[in-house]
Amino acid sequence: MDRRLPAADRAPVSRTSRPGGGLTRRSALGLAAGALAAPALAASPGGADTLRGTGALGVVVERATGSLVIVDQIARAAIGRVTELGDLSHASVVYSPDQRFAYVFGRDGGLSKVDILTGAIAARVIQSGNAIGGAISDDGRLVAVSNYEPGGVRVFDAETLAPVADIPTGSKTIGLVDAPGRRFVFSLWDAGETWIADFASSAPAITRIEGMGKNPYDALITGDGRRYITGLFGEDGLTALDLWESPPAPRRILSGYGRGEEPLPVYKMPHLEGWALAGERFVLPAIGRHEVLWVDARSLEEVGRTATHGQPVFAVARPGGRQVWVNFAHPLNDTVQVIDSASGEVVHTLNPGPAVLHMEFTARGHEVWVSVRDAGRVDVYDTGTFEKRAEIAAESPSGIFFTARAHRMGL
Amino acid sequence: MDRRLPAADRAPVSRTSRPGGGLTRRSALGLAAGALAAPALAASPGGADTLRGTGALGVVVERATGSLVIVDQIARAAIGRVTELGDLSHASVVYSPDQRFAYVFGRDGGLSKVDILTGAIAARVIQSGNAIGGAISDDGRLVAVSNYEPGGVRVFDAETLAPVADIPTGSKTIGLVDAPGRRFVFSLWDAGETWIADFASSAPAITRIEGMGKNPYDALITGDGRRYITGLFGEDGLTALDLWESPPAPRRILSGYGRGEEPLPVYKMPHLEGWALAGERFVLPAIGRHEVLWVDARSLEEVGRTATHGQPVFAVARPGGRQVWVNFAHPLNDTVQVIDSASGEVVHTLNPGPAVLHMEFTARGHEVWVSVRDAGRVDVYDTGTFEKRAEIAAESPSGIFFTARAHRMGL
């Protein structure tokens, strides 16, 4: 794909530069809540004291520089930057219910609470050596982080980031999501188990579900918080739990869903985060094939496939589910395809540029933001006409996270 | 039910006092955007300049006094009041995408844009003599109002409330909702038609769908923006449209869903606004019976009924659909019941007090706010334990509208 990339489009970014490294060490020495200086907002219109609603804000992860760009969906513009957030490769973000604070989960175990109104880091802890993802409880009071090293899940007070609970699992822990009723659900890579940690009371009650399958590598929860589904690295198929059951019994589904043909690293597997619900079907990326799969949302059985440009990484439904937008793995990652949910046909192909890493829709789906990492840009498209509405500069942008996520489950 | 009501619980409110009347006349003379003085925020913590997120705010309609209480879900408290909004009986509210501005649709044709950060009325117009409900387009640029008198739909610029389009219908117009793609959908009481107004281009394109049935009195759109369903006053059953079809063909469903046994006024019919999606079924109030109906979400056929305490008015799913909360018509309107979605059984009965008019869940459903009009209170319940967490004073509270609605379709 690099052939198609004019040299002038390349952003002058060094992939090895990680200015957050120093911060990481300082924080590990005990500088936690409130101890860090607030970086100035670059290009903040009206200054940090501007009264504004937070419903149409968001952040874009700049993975190479350990920073975030704060964005405004209505202005289609960057309004600030927050730096010194550590290693943000594979970083993810959740929001407080008031949509003022972004909790940023770094790969280096850093957990940062960022005030997107002022650009300040309100609190920051290094809670492990190597983490993968986090979640916030439905009441917004608890933030949980899933750890590779030393494994387990750690839970923090969302206000202060003070530790609340430590749940050792004796395993790399993956697929952490929130579920209704102040619960977190996660899976154990080594043990093939899923655990439900229920924080309705002060001490968490743990439900252990065995027999999930060999080496769960990722998981998702459906948008209604009901079904938890794990991908398996060690065997074909997926395992589903119905969280409305008590206790839920594991059920194997999609036996034709092959395991990866390559050994680790796990991140080469397609992302399971949030299957797209499109009408009566989920759509999900096939593994190692140029296809997406359609799965009946009730039976969880495969009901069709659509051939795509490359190996899908994310298949994301436009809110309402009328269309599904798909991006692809290297080296076909300069392209995005749009699939009609009713017919299952590709109706449009876009070529945003080199290394399309993520797509995020506005809350009601009229526009979609696309990060084009190696062009140093986030592009905004009209989902009706497919016209590009804006380009926003960013350093090696990866994940895009809008504040509307605060109001959804399992993100 | 008044037997159960201690006199001391009655709020000292005159139902005929409408301080907004004077304002109404002034506005009709041409005082529109920005021309009105901002009422001071009563009991605003930190003052009107307080920097705060808007994701967990909301408003409560005080119908007797033509005012709104601005509330904070996290503090479980009122943080301000906005007065002089005219006749707010049957008022409804939608939000700008940034969740800063509430658009308030009054019964007297008043359309007010309220800044919930400052408590100011940012703009106000009297756009007709008698209106019923409104909607905001998915891009947040257009606000539409459905009118009884003189009928039709009027569309306004969401920024300024300047008129954008006037769509005469020759009929009382009801059931106005937004749909994906900058569209509004509404129905004609007199003509038995549904119209789709598509504002993707500057001039609206109108699609007229005839044969919807006799005297549609209300309508809803499902949460995915796909199915539009009208209630019929003049015949049994409902009519459904699949907006994924082009053009959609009307389909009669639920032939056992009886028309009202009483003539007008229409507002005695149960509210169709937003059927609750609970797992694989919708739940909706029966007409004139002490029952809710369960309807298969795919076939739209009735699949069961649950006996309830009274005639249901609203059946609202807790986000995620695990439970459904139901309130009831006079004289049994002091009670709320909670139905388990899986079993269809009533699992809890609450007695909040006289005249429970509305229920609104926090975005991820951990709490629910209940307006108890004749007690002059809004109560906050934990949805897990059913314990009351807070009481908030309000003058004859009716509708409760949280800002998370900005991010949902068809509200």
Short mmCIF file of N, CA and C in Angstrom, two decimals, chain B residues 40-44 56-63 65-73 76-85 88 93 95 102 104 114-116 119 369 371 376-378 391-403:
data_model
loop_
_atom_site.label_atom_id
_atom_site.label_comp_id
_atom_site.label_asym_id
_atom_site.label_seq_id
_atom_site.Cartn_x
_atom_site.Cartn_y
_atom_site.Cartn_z
N ALA B 40 -32.42 33.85 36.59
CA ALA B 40 -31.32 33.43 37.46
C ALA B 40 -31.51 31.97 37.84
N LEU B 41 -30.42 31.26 37.97
CA LEU B 41 -30.46 29.89 38.43
C LEU B 41 -30.72 29.89 39.92
N ALA B 42 -31.76 29.22 40.33
CA ALA B 42 -31.98 29.06 41.75
C ALA B 42 -31.13 27.91 42.24
N ALA B 43 -30.43 28.13 43.30
CA ALA B 43 -29.67 27.05 43.95
C ALA B 43 -28.67 26.39 43.02
N SER B 44 -28.02 27.22 42.18
CA SER B 44 -27.01 26.64 41.30
C SER B 44 -25.69 26.55 42.05
N ALA B 56 -24.57 14.00 32.35
CA ALA B 56 -25.46 13.44 33.37
C ALA B 56 -26.41 14.51 33.91
N LEU B 57 -26.74 15.47 33.08
CA LEU B 57 -27.73 16.48 33.45
C LEU B 57 -29.09 16.10 32.86
N GLY B 58 -30.08 16.90 33.16
CA GLY B 58 -31.41 16.65 32.62
C GLY B 58 -32.35 17.75 33.04
N VAL B 59 -33.59 17.67 32.59
CA VAL B 59 -34.60 18.62 33.04
C VAL B 59 -35.86 17.86 33.45
N VAL B 60 -36.56 18.46 34.40
CA VAL B 60 -37.87 17.96 34.82
C VAL B 60 -38.89 19.04 34.49
N VAL B 61 -39.95 18.65 33.80
CA VAL B 61 -40.99 19.61 33.43
C VAL B 61 -41.92 19.84 34.62
N GLU B 62 -42.08 21.11 34.95
CA GLU B 62 -43.07 21.50 35.97
C GLU B 62 -44.28 22.03 35.21
N ARG B 63 -45.25 21.16 35.01
CA ARG B 63 -46.31 21.46 34.06
C ARG B 63 -47.23 22.58 34.54
N THR B 65 -46.58 25.20 36.36
CA THR B 65 -45.98 26.52 36.47
C THR B 65 -45.21 26.93 35.22
N GLY B 66 -45.22 26.08 34.21
CA GLY B 66 -44.53 26.44 32.97
C GLY B 66 -43.04 26.62 33.15
N SER B 67 -42.45 25.78 33.97
CA SER B 67 -41.03 25.91 34.25
C SER B 67 -40.34 24.55 34.15
N LEU B 68 -39.00 24.60 34.16
CA LEU B 68 -38.17 23.41 34.17
C LEU B 68 -37.26 23.44 35.38
N VAL B 69 -37.03 22.29 35.98
CA VAL B 69 -35.95 22.15 36.95
C VAL B 69 -34.79 21.47 36.23
N ILE B 70 -33.60 22.05 36.33
CA ILE B 70 -32.40 21.42 35.79
C ILE B 70 -31.82 20.53 36.87
N VAL B 71 -31.51 19.29 36.52
CA VAL B 71 -31.06 18.33 37.53
C VAL B 71 -29.73 17.70 37.14
N ASP B 72 -29.04 17.22 38.17
CA ASP B 72 -27.75 16.55 38.02
C ASP B 72 -27.91 15.12 38.55
N GLN B 73 -27.74 14.15 37.66
CA GLN B 73 -27.98 12.75 38.06
C GLN B 73 -26.96 12.25 39.07
N ARG B 76 -27.72 13.75 42.29
CA ARG B 76 -29.13 13.46 42.58
C ARG B 76 -29.78 14.71 43.17
N ALA B 77 -29.69 15.80 42.43
CA ALA B 77 -30.14 17.08 42.98
C ALA B 77 -30.58 18.02 41.86
N ALA B 78 -31.43 18.97 42.24
CA ALA B 78 -31.77 20.08 41.35
C ALA B 78 -30.64 21.09 41.39
N ILE B 79 -30.30 21.65 40.24
CA ILE B 79 -29.23 22.66 40.23
C ILE B 79 -29.70 23.98 39.65
N GLY B 80 -30.98 24.07 39.26
CA GLY B 80 -31.46 25.34 38.75
C GLY B 80 -32.89 25.23 38.28
N ARG B 81 -33.49 26.38 37.96
CA ARG B 81 -34.87 26.40 37.47
C ARG B 81 -34.97 27.44 36.36
N VAL B 82 -35.73 27.12 35.34
CA VAL B 82 -35.97 28.03 34.21
C VAL B 82 -37.47 28.26 34.14
N THR B 83 -37.86 29.51 34.16
CA THR B 83 -39.30 29.83 34.20
C THR B 83 -39.75 30.50 32.91
N GLU B 84 -41.04 30.78 32.85
CA GLU B 84 -41.65 31.53 31.73
C GLU B 84 -41.53 30.78 30.41
N LEU B 85 -41.87 29.50 30.43
CA LEU B 85 -41.80 28.69 29.22
C LEU B 85 -43.18 28.39 28.64
N LEU B 88 -46.79 24.04 29.54
CA LEU B 88 -45.96 22.84 29.44
C LEU B 88 -46.75 21.56 29.73
N VAL B 93 -39.17 17.26 25.32
CA VAL B 93 -37.85 17.90 25.27
C VAL B 93 -36.90 17.04 24.43
N TYR B 95 -32.59 17.27 22.87
CA TYR B 95 -31.32 17.93 23.19
C TYR B 95 -30.44 18.10 21.96
N ALA B 102 -31.48 22.36 25.63
CA ALA B 102 -32.73 21.60 25.63
C ALA B 102 -33.74 22.36 24.78
N VAL B 104 -37.56 22.75 24.10
CA VAL B 104 -38.76 22.43 24.85
C VAL B 104 -39.97 22.73 23.98
N VAL B 114 -33.26 26.16 25.64
CA VAL B 114 -32.77 26.48 26.98
C VAL B 114 -31.32 26.02 27.13
N ASP B 115 -30.48 26.91 27.60
CA ASP B 115 -29.07 26.60 27.90
C ASP B 115 -29.03 26.00 29.30
N ILE B 116 -28.80 24.69 29.40
CA ILE B 116 -28.86 24.08 30.73
C ILE B 116 -27.58 24.32 31.53
N GLY B 119 -28.87 28.25 32.49
CA GLY B 119 -30.26 28.48 32.84
C GLY B 119 -30.93 29.54 31.99
N TRP B 369 -35.45 7.66 37.73
CA TRP B 369 -36.09 8.83 38.34
C TRP B 369 -37.59 8.76 38.04
N SER B 371 -41.34 10.76 38.53
CA SER B 371 -42.03 11.99 38.92
C SER B 371 -43.35 11.64 39.60
N GLY B 376 -45.37 16.53 44.64
CA GLY B 376 -44.38 17.58 44.41
C GLY B 376 -42.95 17.08 44.53
N ARG B 377 -42.72 15.85 44.04
CA ARG B 377 -41.40 15.23 44.22
C ARG B 377 -41.00 14.44 42.99
N VAL B 378 -39.69 14.37 42.79
CA VAL B 378 -39.10 13.36 41.91
C VAL B 378 -38.29 12.43 42.81
N GLU B 391 -34.88 12.11 47.16
CA GLU B 391 -36.11 12.82 46.80
C GLU B 391 -35.74 14.23 46.40
N ILE B 392 -36.33 14.71 45.33
CA ILE B 392 -36.02 16.06 44.83
C ILE B 392 -37.34 16.82 44.70
N ALA B 393 -37.42 17.97 45.32
CA ALA B 393 -38.66 18.74 45.26
C ALA B 393 -38.85 19.36 43.89
N ALA B 394 -40.08 19.33 43.39
CA ALA B 394 -40.41 19.98 42.12
C ALA B 394 -41.90 20.30 42.16
N GLU B 395 -42.31 21.34 41.43
CA GLU B 395 -43.71 21.76 41.40
C GLU B 395 -44.46 20.93 40.35
N SER B 396 -45.35 20.07 40.78
CA SER B 396 -46.13 19.25 39.86
C SER B 396 -45.29 18.67 38.73
N PRO B 397 -44.27 17.89 39.06
CA PRO B 397 -43.38 17.39 38.01
C PRO B 397 -44.09 16.41 37.09
N SER B 398 -43.79 16.51 35.79
CA SER B 398 -44.32 15.52 34.84
C SER B 398 -43.12 14.88 34.14
N GLY B 399 -42.85 15.25 32.89
CA GLY B 399 -41.81 14.57 32.13
C GLY B 399 -40.41 14.81 32.66
N ILE B 400 -39.58 13.77 32.62
CA ILE B 400 -38.17 13.85 33.00
C ILE B 400 -37.36 13.50 31.76
N PHE B 401 -36.40 14.35 31.42
CA PHE B 401 -35.65 14.17 30.17
C PHE B 401 -34.16 14.34 30.44
N PHE B 402 -33.42 13.24 30.34
CA PHE B 402 -31.97 13.30 30.58
C PHE B 402 -31.24 13.56 29.26
N THR B 403 -30.06 14.16 29.37
CA THR B 403 -29.33 14.57 28.17
C THR B 403 -28.87 13.40 27.30
#
